[in-house]
């Protein structure tokens, strides 16, 4: 475990694995760098890349300076890129995909290309309303110190498979997941808006917008809107994949440096 320091002084824990081009892995909600599905992903990605797998702020061994702001999470990504030598490829999943796009818009000189999977913005105003209700339920669970229930409420609300939610308490990382439950409000802050396509038209690095064939239809709509907006982008649908994408299915896209729209 190593540490990088963000602009606001937050210490960010990260691990480095593999060899090859630097790849920063930006995880989604309820994930942290030692979570078994993330460890499994990194193991495969490390066959082609030097993977920088970090705990987003408020998670695992990372700090959490307040108040929270999306811009601070983008600062965190920059700190990890700097730790990787000043340039990297970004891979973002779910809310992490939205952060990857924010980073691409802000610091193109430090990013070679971006791959995003199932960017989890709300897709229309009706979903914004229902998502706000979900946010309130999660906030209530957290206020009552019901962290485990908050995690399950959130995951059920965004349509995660029931069998996955039911098995969560059996995961070795469940205790850590419950501890980082307050960061669900960070993920909600990132994804409660419609895709900011007007801003993303200025992204000047290659972006591969990927969505799972079996992912919710709303995420397909978001993916298409992003691919239409970002100038140097490609749009791909991964056959047979849902939100819990297989690293094996994703790896050929990560290694495809020629897709630039």
PDB file of C-alpha atoms in Angstrom:
ATOM      1  CA  UNK A   1       0.000   0.000   0.000  1.00  0.00           C
ATOM      2  CA  UNK A   2       1.211   3.471  -0.950  1.00  0.00           C
ATOM      3  CA  UNK A   3      -0.232   6.948  -0.445  1.00  0.00           C
ATOM      4  CA  UNK A   4      -0.738   9.986  -2.653  1.00  0.00           C
ATOM      5  CA  UNK A   5      -1.802  13.378  -1.330  1.00  0.00           C
ATOM      6  CA  UNK A   6      -4.664  15.270  -2.942  1.00  0.00           C
ATOM      7  CA  UNK A   7      -4.787  19.070  -3.188  1.00  0.00           C
ATOM      8  CA  UNK A   8      -6.843  19.407   0.002  1.00  0.00           C
ATOM      9  CA  UNK A   9      -4.429  17.206   1.957  1.00  0.00           C
ATOM     10  CA  UNK A  10      -6.498  14.021   1.773  1.00  0.00           C
ATOM     11  CA  UNK A  11      -4.290  10.927   1.855  1.00  0.00           C
ATOM     12  CA  UNK A  12      -5.278   8.412  -0.810  1.00  0.00           C
ATOM     13  CA  UNK A  13      -4.301   4.759  -0.411  1.00  0.00           C
ATOM     14  CA  UNK A  14      -3.393   2.892  -3.568  1.00  0.00           C
ATOM     15  CA  UNK A  15      -1.807  -0.344  -4.772  1.00  0.00           C
ATOM     16  CA  UNK A  16       0.265  -0.867  -7.905  1.00  0.00           C
ATOM     17  CA  UNK A  17       0.141  -4.117  -9.871  1.00  0.00           C
ATOM     18  CA  UNK A  18       1.516  -5.396 -13.157  1.00  0.00           C
ATOM     19  CA  UNK A  19       3.572  -3.778 -15.887  1.00  0.00           C
ATOM     20  CA  UNK A  20       2.833  -1.828 -19.033  1.00  0.00           C
ATOM     21  CA  UNK A  21       1.019   1.470 -19.595  1.00  0.00           C
ATOM     22  CA  UNK A  22      -0.337   3.138 -16.460  1.00  0.00           C
ATOM     23  CA  UNK A  23      -4.056   2.483 -15.895  1.00  0.00           C
ATOM     24  CA  UNK A  24      -5.972   4.231 -13.112  1.00  0.00           C
ATOM     25  CA  UNK A  25      -9.009   2.210 -11.991  1.00  0.00           C
ATOM     26  CA  UNK A  26     -11.851   4.455 -10.741  1.00  0.00           C
ATOM     27  CA  UNK A  27     -14.399   2.283  -8.977  1.00  0.00           C
ATOM     28  CA  UNK A  28     -18.122   2.794  -8.456  1.00  0.00           C
ATOM     29  CA  UNK A  29     -20.369   2.908  -5.396  1.00  0.00           C
ATOM     30  CA  UNK A  30     -19.671   0.593  -2.433  1.00  0.00           C
ATOM     31  CA  UNK A  31     -16.312  -0.495  -3.874  1.00  0.00           C
ATOM     32  CA  UNK A  32     -12.821  -0.164  -2.421  1.00  0.00           C
ATOM     33  CA  UNK A  33      -9.455  -1.410  -3.546  1.00  0.00           C
ATOM     34  CA  UNK A  34      -9.424  -4.614  -1.452  1.00  0.00           C
ATOM     35  CA  UNK A  35     -13.024  -5.622  -2.355  1.00  0.00           C
ATOM     36  CA  UNK A  36     -12.777  -9.105  -3.886  1.00  0.00           C
ATOM     37  CA  UNK A  37     -14.421  -8.256  -7.251  1.00  0.00           C
ATOM     38  CA  UNK A  38     -12.032  -5.303  -7.620  1.00  0.00           C
ATOM     39  CA  UNK A  39      -9.015  -7.433  -6.690  1.00  0.00           C
ATOM     40  CA  UNK A  40     -10.088  -9.968  -9.325  1.00  0.00           C
ATOM     41  CA  UNK A  41     -10.419  -7.256 -11.974  1.00  0.00           C
ATOM     42  CA  UNK A  42      -7.008  -5.819 -11.147  1.00  0.00           C
ATOM     43  CA  UNK A  43      -5.354  -9.211 -11.352  1.00  0.00           C
ATOM     44  CA  UNK A  44      -6.476  -9.570 -14.965  1.00  0.00           C
ATOM     45  CA  UNK A  45      -5.898  -5.932 -15.960  1.00  0.00           C
ATOM     46  CA  UNK A  46      -2.359  -6.212 -14.578  1.00  0.00           C
ATOM     47  CA  UNK A  47      -1.482  -8.720 -17.302  1.00  0.00           C
ATOM     48  CA  UNK A  48      -1.476  -5.775 -19.742  1.00  0.00           C
ATOM     49  CA  UNK A  49      -1.139  -2.631 -17.612  1.00  0.00           C
ATOM     50  CA  UNK A  50       0.496  -1.134 -14.555  1.00  0.00           C
ATOM     51  CA  UNK A  51      -2.717  -0.768 -12.580  1.00  0.00           C
ATOM     52  CA  UNK A  52      -3.166   1.979  -9.997  1.00  0.00           C
ATOM     53  CA  UNK A  53      -6.035   0.749  -7.831  1.00  0.00           C
ATOM     54  CA  UNK A  54      -6.966   3.328  -5.201  1.00  0.00           C
ATOM     55  CA  UNK A  55      -9.482   3.851  -2.431  1.00  0.00           C
ATOM     56  CA  UNK A  56     -11.674   6.785  -3.337  1.00  0.00           C
ATOM     57  CA  UNK A  57     -11.948   9.337  -0.516  1.00  0.00           C
ATOM     58  CA  UNK A  58     -13.868   8.082   2.509  1.00  0.00           C
ATOM     59  CA  UNK A  59     -13.176   4.458   1.626  1.00  0.00           C
ATOM     60  CA  UNK A  60     -10.781   1.815   2.870  1.00  0.00           C
ATOM     61  CA  UNK A  61      -7.509   3.391   3.979  1.00  0.00           C
ATOM     62  CA  UNK A  62      -8.054   6.791   2.330  1.00  0.00           C
ATOM     63  CA  UNK A  63      -8.900   9.994   4.163  1.00  0.00           C
ATOM     64  CA  UNK A  64     -12.009  12.123   3.724  1.00  0.00           C
ATOM     65  CA  UNK A  65     -11.518  15.876   4.108  1.00  0.00           C
ATOM     66  CA  UNK A  66     -14.790  17.791   4.256  1.00  0.00           C
ATOM     67  CA  UNK A  67     -16.865  19.273   2.790  1.00  0.00           C
ATOM     68  CA  UNK A  68     -17.363  16.807  -0.041  1.00  0.00           C
ATOM     69  CA  UNK A  69     -17.222  18.114  -3.606  1.00  0.00           C
ATOM     70  CA  UNK A  70     -17.023  16.329  -6.942  1.00  0.00           C
ATOM     71  CA  UNK A  71     -14.125  18.620  -7.844  1.00  0.00           C
ATOM     72  CA  UNK A  72     -12.166  17.183  -4.927  1.00  0.00           C
ATOM     73  CA  UNK A  73     -12.640  13.672  -6.280  1.00  0.00           C
ATOM     74  CA  UNK A  74     -11.240  14.880  -9.601  1.00  0.00           C
ATOM     75  CA  UNK A  75      -8.292  16.323  -7.669  1.00  0.00           C
ATOM     76  CA  UNK A  76      -7.844  12.843  -6.209  1.00  0.00           C
ATOM     77  CA  UNK A  77      -7.642  11.317  -9.682  1.00  0.00           C
ATOM     78  CA  UNK A  78      -4.989  13.871 -10.604  1.00  0.00           C
ATOM     79  CA  UNK A  79      -2.978  12.915  -7.507  1.00  0.00           C
ATOM     80  CA  UNK A  80      -3.048   9.254  -8.539  1.00  0.00           C
ATOM     81  CA  UNK A  81      -2.085  10.123 -12.126  1.00  0.00           C
ATOM     82  CA  UNK A  82       0.838  12.130 -10.778  1.00  0.00           C
ATOM     83  CA  UNK A  83       1.859   9.143  -8.659  1.00  0.00           C
ATOM     84  CA  UNK A  84       1.785   7.092 -11.863  1.00  0.00           C
ATOM     85  CA  UNK A  85       4.275   9.438 -13.510  1.00  0.00           C
ATOM     86  CA  UNK A  86       2.028  12.217 -14.771  1.00  0.00           C
ATOM     87  CA  UNK A  87       0.102  10.444 -17.555  1.00  0.00           C
ATOM     88  CA  UNK A  88      -2.294   7.510 -17.520  1.00  0.00           C
ATOM     89  CA  UNK A  89      -5.233   5.740 -19.097  1.00  0.00           C
ATOM     90  CA  UNK A  90      -8.425   6.017 -17.038  1.00  0.00           C
ATOM     91  CA  UNK A  91     -10.969   3.240 -16.570  1.00  0.00           C
ATOM     92  CA  UNK A  92     -14.121   4.273 -14.725  1.00  0.00           C
ATOM     93  CA  UNK A  93     -17.049   2.067 -13.752  1.00  0.00           C
ATOM     94  CA  UNK A  94     -20.543   3.371 -12.863  1.00  0.00           C
ATOM     95  CA  UNK A  95     -20.129   6.573 -10.805  1.00  0.00           C
ATOM     96  CA  UNK A  96     -16.400   6.175 -11.432  1.00  0.00           C
ATOM     97  CA  UNK A  97     -17.154   6.554 -15.144  1.00  0.00           C
ATOM     98  CA  UNK A  98     -18.644   9.988 -14.495  1.00  0.00           C
ATOM     99  CA  UNK A  99     -15.522  10.973 -12.542  1.00  0.00           C
ATOM    100  CA  UNK A 100     -13.310   9.752 -15.396  1.00  0.00           C
ATOM    101  CA  UNK A 101     -15.170  12.034 -17.790  1.00  0.00           C
ATOM    102  CA  UNK A 102     -14.820  14.967 -15.409  1.00  0.00           C
ATOM    103  CA  UNK A 103     -11.073  14.323 -15.265  1.00  0.00           C
ATOM    104  CA  UNK A 104     -10.850  14.101 -19.068  1.00  0.00           C
ATOM    105  CA  UNK A 105     -12.601  17.459 -19.371  1.00  0.00           C
ATOM    106  CA  UNK A 106     -10.258  19.107 -16.870  1.00  0.00           C
ATOM    107  CA  UNK A 107      -6.798  17.641 -17.514  1.00  0.00           C
ATOM    108  CA  UNK A 108      -6.453  16.263 -21.055  1.00  0.00           C
ATOM    109  CA  UNK A 109      -2.682  16.801 -20.927  1.00  0.00           C
ATOM    110  CA  UNK A 110      -2.425  14.065 -18.264  1.00  0.00           C
ATOM    111  CA  UNK A 111      -4.749  11.490 -19.822  1.00  0.00           C
ATOM    112  CA  UNK A 112      -3.938   9.255 -22.803  1.00  0.00           C
ATOM    113  CA  UNK A 113      -7.464   7.900 -23.213  1.00  0.00           C
ATOM    114  CA  UNK A 114     -10.545   6.970 -21.216  1.00  0.00           C
ATOM    115  CA  UNK A 115     -12.712   3.856 -21.051  1.00  0.00           C
ATOM    116  CA  UNK A 116     -16.011   4.136 -19.201  1.00  0.00           C
ATOM    117  CA  UNK A 117     -18.498   1.378 -18.425  1.00  0.00           C
ATOM    118  CA  UNK A 118     -22.165   1.919 -17.499  1.00  0.00           C
ATOM    119  CA  UNK A 119     -21.879   5.598 -16.601  1.00  0.00           C
ATOM    120  CA  UNK A 120     -24.655   5.917 -14.042  1.00  0.00           C
ATOM    121  CA  UNK A 121     -26.174   9.350 -14.541  1.00  0.00           C
ATOM    122  CA  UNK A 122     -29.952   9.564 -14.371  1.00  0.00           C
ATOM    123  CA  UNK A 123     -31.326   9.520 -17.911  1.00  0.00           C
ATOM    124  CA  UNK A 124     -34.364  11.803 -17.658  1.00  0.00           C
ATOM    125  CA  UNK A 125     -36.284  14.081 -15.295  1.00  0.00           C
ATOM    126  CA  UNK A 126     -38.616  11.315 -14.130  1.00  0.00           C
ATOM    127  CA  UNK A 127     -35.647   9.230 -13.028  1.00  0.00           C
ATOM    128  CA  UNK A 128     -34.231  12.274 -11.263  1.00  0.00           C
ATOM    129  CA  UNK A 129     -37.385  12.398  -9.138  1.00  0.00           C
ATOM    130  CA  UNK A 130     -37.276   8.693  -8.246  1.00  0.00           C
ATOM    131  CA  UNK A 131     -33.537   8.876  -7.583  1.00  0.00           C
ATOM    132  CA  UNK A 132     -34.094  11.786  -5.198  1.00  0.00           C
ATOM    133  CA  UNK A 133     -36.554   9.608  -3.265  1.00  0.00           C
ATOM    134  CA  UNK A 134     -33.972   6.827  -3.136  1.00  0.00           C
ATOM    135  CA  UNK A 135     -31.385   9.320  -1.886  1.00  0.00           C
ATOM    136  CA  UNK A 136     -33.717  10.338   0.926  1.00  0.00           C
ATOM    137  CA  UNK A 137     -34.218   6.718   1.989  1.00  0.00           C
ATOM    138  CA  UNK A 138     -30.468   6.128   2.007  1.00  0.00           C
ATOM    139  CA  UNK A 139     -29.910   9.351   3.980  1.00  0.00           C
ATOM    140  CA  UNK A 140     -32.485   8.237   6.553  1.00  0.00           C
ATOM    141  CA  UNK A 141     -30.782   4.844   6.978  1.00  0.00           C
ATOM    142  CA  UNK A 142     -27.438   6.564   7.470  1.00  0.00           C
ATOM    143  CA  UNK A 143     -28.900   9.016   9.976  1.00  0.00           C
ATOM    144  CA  UNK A 144     -30.121   6.028  11.968  1.00  0.00           C
ATOM    145  CA  UNK A 145     -26.678   4.392  11.849  1.00  0.00           C
ATOM    146  CA  UNK A 146     -28.126   1.575   9.728  1.00  0.00           C
ATOM    147  CA  UNK A 147     -25.181   1.403   7.374  1.00  0.00           C
ATOM    148  CA  UNK A 148     -25.768  -2.125   6.120  1.00  0.00           C
ATOM    149  CA  UNK A 149     -29.378  -1.349   5.384  1.00  0.00           C
ATOM    150  CA  UNK A 150     -28.343   1.847   3.602  1.00  0.00           C
ATOM    151  CA  UNK A 151     -26.042  -0.127   1.280  1.00  0.00           C
ATOM    152  CA  UNK A 152     -28.730  -2.699   0.502  1.00  0.00           C
ATOM    153  CA  UNK A 153     -31.366   0.005  -0.026  1.00  0.00           C
ATOM    154  CA  UNK A 154     -29.135   1.837  -2.486  1.00  0.00           C
ATOM    155  CA  UNK A 155     -28.141  -1.254  -4.457  1.00  0.00           C
ATOM    156  CA  UNK A 156     -31.709  -2.493  -4.655  1.00  0.00           C
ATOM    157  CA  UNK A 157     -32.854   0.975  -5.720  1.00  0.00           C
ATOM    158  CA  UNK A 158     -30.430   1.098  -8.656  1.00  0.00           C
ATOM    159  CA  UNK A 159     -31.453  -2.360  -9.836  1.00  0.00           C
ATOM    160  CA  UNK A 160     -28.555  -4.556  -8.749  1.00  0.00           C
ATOM    161  CA  UNK A 161     -29.339  -8.294  -8.886  1.00  0.00           C
ATOM    162  CA  UNK A 162     -31.124  -9.471  -5.767  1.00  0.00           C
ATOM    163  CA  UNK A 163     -28.874 -12.515  -5.478  1.00  0.00           C
ATOM    164  CA  UNK A 164     -25.813 -10.242  -5.345  1.00  0.00           C
ATOM    165  CA  UNK A 165     -27.389  -8.100  -2.621  1.00  0.00           C
ATOM    166  CA  UNK A 166     -28.385 -11.176  -0.623  1.00  0.00           C
ATOM    167  CA  UNK A 167     -24.843 -12.550  -0.737  1.00  0.00           C
ATOM    168  CA  UNK A 168     -23.132  -9.319   0.310  1.00  0.00           C
ATOM    169  CA  UNK A 169     -22.986 -10.169   4.044  1.00  0.00           C
ATOM    170  CA  UNK A 170     -20.983 -13.288   3.109  1.00  0.00           C
ATOM    171  CA  UNK A 171     -18.279 -11.252   1.375  1.00  0.00           C
ATOM    172  CA  UNK A 172     -15.078 -10.786   3.418  1.00  0.00           C
ATOM    173  CA  UNK A 173     -15.296  -7.067   2.628  1.00  0.00           C
ATOM    174  CA  UNK A 174     -18.844  -6.573   3.924  1.00  0.00           C
ATOM    175  CA  UNK A 175     -17.650  -4.960   7.165  1.00  0.00           C
ATOM    176  CA  UNK A 176     -15.658  -2.409   5.171  1.00  0.00           C
ATOM    177  CA  UNK A 177     -18.567  -1.809   2.805  1.00  0.00           C
ATOM    178  CA  UNK A 178     -20.801  -0.957   5.757  1.00  0.00           C
ATOM    179  CA  UNK A 179     -18.151   1.413   7.111  1.00  0.00           C
ATOM    180  CA  UNK A 180     -17.993   3.308   3.820  1.00  0.00           C
ATOM    181  CA  UNK A 181     -21.786   3.539   3.460  1.00  0.00           C
ATOM    182  CA  UNK A 182     -21.749   7.335   4.054  1.00  0.00           C
ATOM    183  CA  UNK A 183     -19.892   7.707   0.743  1.00  0.00           C
ATOM    184  CA  UNK A 184     -23.055   6.563  -1.030  1.00  0.00           C
ATOM    185  CA  UNK A 185     -24.135  10.181  -0.756  1.00  0.00           C
ATOM    186  CA  UNK A 186     -21.013  11.111  -2.734  1.00  0.00           C
ATOM    187  CA  UNK A 187     -21.956   8.700  -5.518  1.00  0.00           C
ATOM    188  CA  UNK A 188     -25.479  10.074  -5.513  1.00  0.00           C
ATOM    189  CA  UNK A 189     -24.125  13.625  -5.835  1.00  0.00           C
ATOM    190  CA  UNK A 190     -22.118  12.540  -8.879  1.00  0.00           C
ATOM    191  CA  UNK A 191     -24.941  10.710 -10.660  1.00  0.00           C
ATOM    192  CA  UNK A 192     -28.144  12.554  -9.691  1.00  0.00           C
ATOM    193  CA  UNK A 193     -27.763  14.894 -12.661  1.00  0.00           C
ATOM    194  CA  UNK A 194     -28.473  14.351 -16.335  1.00  0.00           C
ATOM    195  CA  UNK A 195     -25.320  13.697 -18.368  1.00  0.00           C
ATOM    196  CA  UNK A 196     -23.639  17.128 -18.716  1.00  0.00           C
ATOM    197  CA  UNK A 197     -23.275  16.702 -22.448  1.00  0.00           C
ATOM    198  CA  UNK A 198     -22.755  20.396 -23.179  1.00  0.00           C
ATOM    199  CA  UNK A 199     -19.632  20.416 -21.026  1.00  0.00           C
ATOM    200  CA  UNK A 200     -18.366  17.109 -22.349  1.00  0.00           C
ATOM    201  CA  UNK A 201     -18.377  18.329 -25.948  1.00  0.00           C
ATOM    202  CA  UNK A 202     -15.057  19.934 -25.008  1.00  0.00           C
ATOM    203  CA  UNK A 203     -13.325  16.637 -24.113  1.00  0.00           C
ATOM    204  CA  UNK A 204     -10.305  16.263 -26.389  1.00  0.00           C
ATOM    205  CA  UNK A 205      -9.005  12.821 -25.420  1.00  0.00           C
ATOM    206  CA  UNK A 206     -10.237   9.524 -26.934  1.00  0.00           C
ATOM    207  CA  UNK A 207     -13.135   8.051 -24.948  1.00  0.00           C
ATOM    208  CA  UNK A 208     -14.603   4.590 -25.310  1.00  0.00           C
ATOM    209  CA  UNK A 209     -18.176   4.565 -24.020  1.00  0.00           C
ATOM    210  CA  UNK A 210     -19.120   1.006 -23.106  1.00  0.00           C
ATOM    211  CA  UNK A 211     -22.412  -0.404 -21.827  1.00  0.00           C
ATOM    212  CA  UNK A 212     -23.453  -3.939 -20.986  1.00  0.00           C
ATOM    213  CA  UNK A 213     -26.030  -5.609 -23.221  1.00  0.00           C
ATOM    214  CA  UNK A 214     -27.977  -6.672 -20.117  1.00  0.00           C
ATOM    215  CA  UNK A 215     -27.494  -3.404 -18.223  1.00  0.00           C
ATOM    216  CA  UNK A 216     -30.636  -1.346 -17.541  1.00  0.00           C
ATOM    217  CA  UNK A 217     -32.129   0.390 -20.610  1.00  0.00           C
ATOM    218  CA  UNK A 218     -31.625   3.747 -18.905  1.00  0.00           C
ATOM    219  CA  UNK A 219     -27.854   3.219 -18.936  1.00  0.00           C
ATOM    220  CA  UNK A 220     -28.012   2.457 -22.654  1.00  0.00           C
ATOM    221  CA  UNK A 221     -29.656   5.831 -23.190  1.00  0.00           C
ATOM    222  CA  UNK A 222     -26.984   7.551 -21.113  1.00  0.00           C
ATOM    223  CA  UNK A 223     -24.209   5.792 -23.040  1.00  0.00           C
ATOM    224  CA  UNK A 224     -25.641   6.883 -26.380  1.00  0.00           C
ATOM    225  CA  UNK A 225     -26.021  10.493 -25.193  1.00  0.00           C
ATOM    226  CA  UNK A 226     -22.402  10.561 -24.008  1.00  0.00           C
ATOM    227  CA  UNK A 227     -21.049   8.971 -27.172  1.00  0.00           C
ATOM    228  CA  UNK A 228     -22.975  11.468 -29.282  1.00  0.00           C
ATOM    229  CA  UNK A 229     -21.604  14.390 -27.253  1.00  0.00           C
ATOM    230  CA  UNK A 230     -17.921  13.534 -26.789  1.00  0.00           C
ATOM    231  CA  UNK A 231     -16.023  14.356 -29.997  1.00  0.00           C
ATOM    232  CA  UNK A 232     -13.358  11.618 -29.970  1.00  0.00           C
ATOM    233  CA  UNK A 233     -15.497   8.729 -28.783  1.00  0.00           C
ATOM    234  CA  UNK A 234     -16.676   5.292 -29.730  1.00  0.00           C
ATOM    235  CA  UNK A 235     -19.752   3.482 -28.459  1.00  0.00           C
ATOM    236  CA  UNK A 236     -19.693  -0.238 -27.700  1.00  0.00           C
ATOM    237  CA  UNK A 237     -22.148  -2.697 -26.221  1.00  0.00           C
ATOM    238  CA  UNK A 238     -20.656  -5.741 -24.521  1.00  0.00           C
ATOM    239  CA  UNK A 239     -22.669  -8.833 -25.364  1.00  0.00           C
ATOM    240  CA  UNK A 240     -23.970 -10.831 -22.426  1.00  0.00           C
ATOM    241  CA  UNK A 241     -22.717  -8.358 -19.819  1.00  0.00           C
ATOM    242  CA  UNK A 242     -24.660  -6.600 -17.071  1.00  0.00           C
ATOM    243  CA  UNK A 243     -23.567  -3.886 -14.630  1.00  0.00           C
ATOM    244  CA  UNK A 244     -21.188  -6.348 -12.948  1.00  0.00           C
ATOM    245  CA  UNK A 245     -19.020  -6.566 -16.046  1.00  0.00           C
ATOM    246  CA  UNK A 246     -16.531  -9.379 -16.528  1.00  0.00           C
ATOM    247  CA  UNK A 247     -12.936  -8.180 -16.563  1.00  0.00           C
ATOM    248  CA  UNK A 248     -12.200 -10.797 -19.230  1.00  0.00           C
ATOM    249  CA  UNK A 249     -14.856  -9.262 -21.507  1.00  0.00           C
ATOM    250  CA  UNK A 250     -13.611  -5.743 -20.827  1.00  0.00           C
ATOM    251  CA  UNK A 251      -9.870  -6.316 -21.225  1.00  0.00           C
ATOM    252  CA  UNK A 252      -9.819  -6.290 -25.069  1.00  0.00           C
ATOM    253  CA  UNK A 253     -11.475  -2.864 -24.995  1.00  0.00           C
ATOM    254  CA  UNK A 254      -8.979  -1.539 -22.465  1.00  0.00           C
ATOM    255  CA  UNK A 255      -6.108  -2.705 -24.650  1.00  0.00           C
ATOM    256  CA  UNK A 256      -7.592  -1.275 -27.869  1.00  0.00           C
ATOM    257  CA  UNK A 257      -5.681   1.971 -28.195  1.00  0.00           C
ATOM    258  CA  UNK A 258      -6.832   2.570 -31.766  1.00  0.00           C
ATOM    259  CA  UNK A 259     -10.479   3.426 -31.028  1.00  0.00           C
ATOM    260  CA  UNK A 260     -10.657   7.198 -31.023  1.00  0.00           C
ATOM    261  CA  UNK A 261     -13.779   8.048 -32.937  1.00  0.00           C
TER     262      UNK A 261
END
